[in-house]
Amino acid sequence: MVFGQKPDRRWNAERQGREAPSDSGAHSDPGFLRGERSVSAFLRGPLVLFSSSATHRWLALVVVALTTIAATLILFGPLNGQAWFFFIAKNGMRQQWVFNSGCNPNSRPITVTYDTDDPSNGSATYGALVKQVHDEWNQDGGLNINIMTDITTAGANITYYQMDVNAVNAYLQNPQPGVIRVVWDADGAVLQNLGVDPENVLGIGVPLAIDNNRPNEICSGLMILNGQLIGSLASPTSRQQYYRYTLMHELGHVLGFAHSVAGSNSSSGLVQASTQDYIPVMHPFAPSPPSLTKTLTDDEKAGLITVYGQ
């Protein structure tokens, strides 16, 4: 997802079923949230595509913009339509989490853990933001999808793990079924280690398929929030807005959601809507600034019910 202005070009499509290297334990299909090279510019400046080293080229190949299906619908779909799209695995099937079967013997909900450096650790304000995001994907108080950990008031029951470069590498080698690890990359070291320029990317959501024979089955997940970029925003409100929006968007990717259709903004540099309520959470471009009360659109809720409704 891009903030403010859309890029002049796309680097391939958000390809599904791309294999991790042979010494890794998982397939990865990341979605991402991009920023710019400076805090003042990343809300409205042009997108700068990152390059990767040969060592980490495998990840760079999958950290890209849109699914092939979504890209096609952007070009040929209705100008003002909203929709939801899921990643498509290399076997042609929709990627989604599985429970009590295949590579994930665990039942719902998915356990979501946060980095010890995450702003929610020791902060009731950020803990409340985590609760809001989890409640939205769970549709608590309404549909009760129960897809991920329920968070109590102010995030009192959030579980924390230290997720430095070594811990992230170890997790990618041996992902834990039924678990999503959220990383707060405070200095950009984790992203740099994966060949990603931390000046350009606000977040990455990586659904992991552990069984090579069933690439459509998501069993684990990893999210990296670019704390270096989000934390550099001038005002506390801005930091909270982009933390919440990035977390909500990237959790969608880890659940299998690809980017939504671009709607009427396929030829415009800015997101245009009478209200932010009409902009999907999974839209490839984000409003500036994001709303602290943003919820899933009706279409996104329909996708959530269709795939994960009980």
Coordinates of C-alpha atoms in Angstrom, one line a residue:
M1 CA 0.0 0.0 0.0
V2 CA 1.2 3.5 -0.9
F3 CA 0.4 6.6 1.1
G4 CA -1.0 9.7 -0.6
Q5 CA 0.3 9.3 -4.2
K6 CA 0.3 6.2 -6.3
P7 CA 3.5 5.0 -8.0
D8 CA 4.5 5.6 -11.6
R9 CA 5.1 1.9 -12.1
R10 CA 4.7 -1.4 -10.4
W11 CA 7.3 -4.1 -9.9
N12 CA 5.6 -7.2 -11.2
A13 CA 2.6 -8.4 -9.3
E14 CA 2.0 -9.7 -5.8
R15 CA 2.9 -13.3 -6.9
Q16 CA 1.4 -16.2 -5.0
G17 CA 3.1 -19.5 -4.2
R18 CA 6.6 -18.1 -4.7
E19 CA 9.0 -20.5 -3.0
A20 CA 11.3 -19.6 -0.2
P21 CA 14.9 -20.9 -0.6
S22 CA 15.5 -24.6 -0.2
D23 CA 16.9 -24.2 3.4
S24 CA 13.8 -22.4 4.5
G25 CA 10.8 -24.1 6.0
A26 CA 8.0 -22.0 4.4
H27 CA 6.6 -20.4 1.3
S28 CA 6.0 -16.7 1.7
D29 CA 3.6 -14.3 0.0
P30 CA 4.0 -10.9 1.6
G31 CA 1.9 -7.8 1.2
F32 CA 3.5 -4.5 2.1
L33 CA 2.9 -0.9 2.9
R34 CA 5.3 1.6 1.3
G35 CA 6.5 5.0 2.4
E36 CA 9.0 7.4 1.0
R37 CA 12.5 8.5 1.8
S38 CA 11.6 11.3 4.2
V39 CA 8.9 11.8 6.8
S40 CA 7.7 14.9 5.0
A41 CA 7.7 13.2 1.6
F42 CA 6.4 9.7 2.3
L43 CA 2.8 11.0 2.6
R44 CA 2.7 12.4 -0.9
G45 CA 6.0 11.9 -2.8
P46 CA 6.6 9.4 -5.6
L47 CA 7.2 5.8 -4.8
V48 CA 10.8 4.6 -5.0
L49 CA 11.2 0.9 -5.6
F50 CA 13.8 -0.9 -3.5
S51 CA 16.5 -3.2 -4.8
S52 CA 17.8 -6.3 -3.0
S53 CA 21.1 -8.1 -2.6
A54 CA 21.6 -11.4 -4.3
T55 CA 21.6 -13.0 -0.8
H56 CA 18.0 -12.0 -0.1
R57 CA 16.7 -11.8 -3.7
W58 CA 14.1 -14.5 -2.9
L59 CA 12.3 -12.2 -0.5
A60 CA 12.5 -9.2 -2.7
L61 CA 10.9 -11.3 -5.5
V62 CA 7.8 -11.8 -3.4
V63 CA 7.5 -8.4 -1.7
V64 CA 5.7 -6.7 -4.5
A65 CA 2.5 -4.7 -5.1
L66 CA -0.6 -6.5 -6.3
T67 CA -1.9 -10.0 -7.1
T68 CA -2.2 -10.7 -10.8
I69 CA -6.0 -11.0 -10.4
A70 CA -6.3 -7.7 -8.5
A71 CA -4.1 -6.0 -11.1
T72 CA -6.3 -7.3 -13.9
L73 CA -9.4 -6.0 -12.2
I74 CA -7.8 -2.6 -11.6
L75 CA -7.3 -2.3 -15.4
F76 CA -10.6 -3.7 -16.5
G77 CA -13.0 -3.6 -13.5
P78 CA -15.7 -1.1 -12.6
L79 CA -14.3 2.4 -12.0
N80 CA -16.1 2.8 -8.7
G81 CA -16.4 -0.7 -7.5
Q82 CA -15.2 -2.2 -4.2
A83 CA -14.2 -5.8 -3.8
W84 CA -12.1 -8.2 -1.8
F85 CA -9.4 -10.5 -3.2
F86 CA -7.3 -13.2 -1.7
F87 CA -3.8 -14.4 -2.6
I88 CA -3.7 -17.2 -5.1
A89 CA -1.2 -20.0 -4.5
K90 CA 1.0 -21.6 -7.1
N91 CA -1.5 -24.5 -7.4
G92 CA -4.2 -22.0 -8.4
M93 CA -6.2 -22.2 -5.2
R94 CA -7.1 -19.4 -2.8
Q95 CA -4.7 -19.0 0.1
Q96 CA -6.3 -19.1 3.5
W97 CA -5.7 -20.2 7.0
V98 CA -6.5 -23.8 7.9
F99 CA -7.4 -25.1 11.4
N100 CA -7.2 -28.6 12.9
S101 CA -5.9 -30.0 9.7
G102 CA -2.9 -30.1 7.3
C103 CA 0.0 -28.0 8.5
N104 CA -1.9 -26.4 11.4
P105 CA -3.1 -28.8 14.1
N106 CA -4.4 -25.8 16.2
S107 CA -7.9 -24.5 16.4
R108 CA -9.1 -20.9 16.3
P109 CA -8.1 -18.3 17.3
I110 CA -4.7 -17.6 15.7
T111 CA -2.2 -16.6 18.4
V112 CA -0.9 -13.1 17.6
T113 CA 2.2 -12.1 19.6
Y114 CA 4.0 -8.7 19.6
D115 CA 7.6 -7.6 19.8
T116 CA 8.9 -6.6 23.2
D117 CA 9.8 -3.3 21.5
D118 CA 6.3 -2.7 20.2
P119 CA 4.8 0.6 21.4
S120 CA 1.9 -1.3 23.0
N121 CA 4.3 -2.8 25.6
G122 CA 3.6 -0.6 28.6
S123 CA 1.3 1.8 26.8
A124 CA -2.4 1.7 27.4
T125 CA -3.0 4.0 24.4
Y126 CA -1.2 1.6 21.9
G127 CA -2.7 -1.4 23.7
A128 CA -6.1 0.0 23.0
L129 CA -5.2 0.4 19.3
V130 CA -4.1 -3.3 19.1
K131 CA -7.5 -4.2 20.7
Q132 CA -9.4 -2.1 18.1
V133 CA -7.6 -3.8 15.2
H134 CA -8.1 -7.3 16.6
D135 CA -11.7 -6.6 17.4
E136 CA -12.2 -5.4 13.8
W137 CA -10.8 -8.5 12.2
N138 CA -12.7 -10.7 14.7
Q139 CA -15.8 -8.7 14.1
D140 CA -16.4 -8.8 17.9
G141 CA -19.9 -7.7 19.0
G142 CA -21.3 -8.7 15.6
L143 CA -20.3 -11.6 13.4
N144 CA -17.8 -13.0 16.0
I145 CA -15.4 -14.5 13.4
N146 CA -12.9 -15.3 16.2
I147 CA -10.0 -15.5 13.8
M148 CA -7.3 -14.1 16.1
T149 CA -6.5 -13.5 19.8
D150 CA -9.1 -11.4 21.6
I151 CA -7.3 -8.5 23.4
T152 CA -8.6 -7.2 26.7
T153 CA -9.0 -3.5 27.6
A154 CA -5.8 -1.5 26.9
G155 CA -4.0 -4.6 25.7
A156 CA -3.4 -6.1 29.2
N157 CA -3.2 -9.7 27.8
I158 CA -0.9 -9.1 24.8
T159 CA 1.9 -11.7 24.7
Y160 CA 5.4 -10.3 23.9
Y161 CA 8.5 -12.0 22.3
Q162 CA 11.8 -10.4 21.5
M163 CA 12.0 -10.3 17.7
D164 CA 15.4 -9.1 16.6
V165 CA 17.2 -10.0 13.4
N166 CA 18.3 -13.4 14.7
A167 CA 14.8 -14.2 16.0
V168 CA 13.2 -13.3 12.7
N169 CA 15.6 -15.4 10.7
A170 CA 15.0 -18.4 13.1
Y171 CA 11.2 -17.9 12.8
L172 CA 11.3 -17.9 9.0
Q173 CA 13.4 -21.1 9.1
N174 CA 10.9 -22.8 11.4
P175 CA 7.5 -21.0 11.6
Q176 CA 5.2 -22.0 14.5
P177 CA 1.8 -23.3 13.3
G178 CA -1.2 -21.2 14.4
V179 CA 1.0 -18.2 15.3
I180 CA 1.5 -14.7 13.9
R181 CA 4.6 -12.9 15.1
V182 CA 4.4 -9.1 14.9
V183 CA 7.9 -7.4 14.7
W184 CA 8.5 -3.7 15.6
D185 CA 11.6 -2.9 13.6
A186 CA 12.8 0.1 15.6
D187 CA 16.0 0.8 13.7
G188 CA 15.2 -0.8 10.3
A189 CA 17.8 -3.7 10.9
V190 CA 15.2 -6.5 10.3
L191 CA 14.1 -5.0 7.0
Q192 CA 17.7 -4.4 5.9
N193 CA 18.6 -8.0 6.8
L194 CA 15.8 -9.1 4.4
G195 CA 17.1 -6.9 1.6
V196 CA 14.3 -4.3 2.0
D197 CA 15.1 -0.6 2.2
P198 CA 13.6 0.7 5.5
E199 CA 13.2 4.2 4.1
N200 CA 10.7 3.0 1.6
V201 CA 8.6 0.4 3.4
L202 CA 6.2 1.0 6.3
G203 CA 5.2 -2.6 6.9
I204 CA 5.2 -6.2 5.5
G205 CA 2.7 -8.9 6.1
V206 CA 3.8 -12.4 5.2
P207 CA 1.4 -15.4 5.3
L208 CA 3.5 -18.6 5.5
A209 CA 2.5 -21.9 3.9
I210 CA 4.6 -24.6 5.7
D211 CA 3.6 -27.7 3.6
N212 CA 5.2 -27.5 0.2
N213 CA 2.5 -29.8 -1.1
R214 CA -0.3 -27.5 0.0
P215 CA 0.9 -24.0 -0.8
N216 CA -2.7 -22.6 -0.5
E217 CA -2.8 -23.5 3.2
I218 CA -1.6 -20.7 5.5
C219 CA -0.4 -22.1 8.8
S220 CA 1.7 -19.3 10.2
G221 CA 2.5 -15.6 9.7
L222 CA 5.1 -12.8 10.2
M223 CA 4.5 -9.1 10.2
I224 CA 7.2 -6.4 10.3
L225 CA 6.2 -2.9 11.2
N226 CA 8.7 -0.3 10.3
G227 CA 9.2 1.4 13.7
Q228 CA 12.1 3.5 12.3
L229 CA 9.7 5.2 9.9
I230 CA 6.5 5.3 11.9
G231 CA 8.4 6.3 15.1
S232 CA 10.0 9.3 13.2
L233 CA 6.6 11.0 12.6
A234 CA 6.5 14.3 14.4
S235 CA 3.2 14.1 16.4
P236 CA 2.0 11.4 18.7
T237 CA -1.3 11.4 16.9
S238 CA 0.4 10.7 13.5
R239 CA 2.4 7.9 15.0
Q240 CA -0.8 6.3 16.4
Q241 CA -2.7 6.8 13.2
Y242 CA -0.1 5.1 11.0
Y243 CA 0.6 2.4 13.6
R244 CA -3.1 1.4 13.7
Y245 CA -3.6 1.6 9.9
T246 CA -0.4 -0.3 9.1
L247 CA -1.2 -3.0 11.7
M248 CA -4.8 -3.4 10.3
H249 CA -3.7 -3.5 6.7
E250 CA -0.8 -6.0 7.2
L251 CA -2.9 -8.3 9.4
G252 CA -5.2 -8.5 6.4
H253 CA -2.3 -9.7 4.2
V254 CA -1.3 -12.3 6.8
L255 CA -4.9 -13.6 6.7
G256 CA -4.6 -13.9 3.0
F257 CA -6.2 -10.7 1.8
A258 CA -4.5 -9.1 -1.3
H259 CA -4.9 -5.5 -2.2
S260 CA -8.4 -4.3 -3.2
V261 CA -9.4 -2.9 -6.6
A262 CA -8.1 0.6 -7.1
G263 CA -11.6 1.9 -7.9
S264 CA -11.8 5.3 -9.5
N265 CA -8.2 6.2 -8.5
S266 CA -6.5 4.2 -11.3
S267 CA -5.5 7.4 -13.1
S268 CA -5.4 9.8 -10.2
G269 CA -2.4 10.5 -7.9
L270 CA -4.6 10.8 -4.7
V271 CA -7.2 8.7 -3.0
Q272 CA -10.5 10.4 -3.5
A273 CA -13.6 9.7 -1.4
S274 CA -16.3 11.7 0.3
T275 CA -15.4 9.8 3.5
Q276 CA -12.7 7.5 4.5
D277 CA -15.3 4.9 5.3
Y278 CA -15.5 4.2 1.5
I279 CA -11.8 3.4 1.2
P280 CA -11.0 -0.3 1.8
V281 CA -8.5 -1.2 4.5
M282 CA -6.8 -3.3 1.8
H283 CA -6.8 -0.5 -0.8
P284 CA -3.3 -0.1 -2.3
F285 CA -3.3 3.6 -1.5
A286 CA -4.0 5.0 2.0
P287 CA -5.7 8.3 2.9
S288 CA -3.5 10.9 4.5
P289 CA -3.8 10.9 7.4
P290 CA -5.5 7.6 8.2
S291 CA -8.5 7.6 10.5
L292 CA -8.1 6.3 14.1
T293 CA -11.6 4.8 13.8
K294 CA -11.2 3.1 10.4
T295 CA -13.2 -0.1 10.0
L296 CA -13.5 -2.8 7.3
T297 CA -15.7 -2.0 4.4
D298 CA -18.8 -4.1 3.8
D299 CA -17.0 -5.8 1.0
E300 CA -14.1 -6.7 3.2
K301 CA -16.5 -8.0 5.8
A302 CA -18.1 -10.1 3.1
G303 CA -14.8 -11.6 2.2
L304 CA -14.0 -12.3 5.8
I305 CA -17.4 -14.1 6.3
T306 CA -17.0 -16.0 3.0
V307 CA -13.6 -17.4 3.8
Y308 CA -13.6 -17.5 7.6
G309 CA -17.2 -17.5 8.7
Q310 CA -18.1 -20.3 11.1

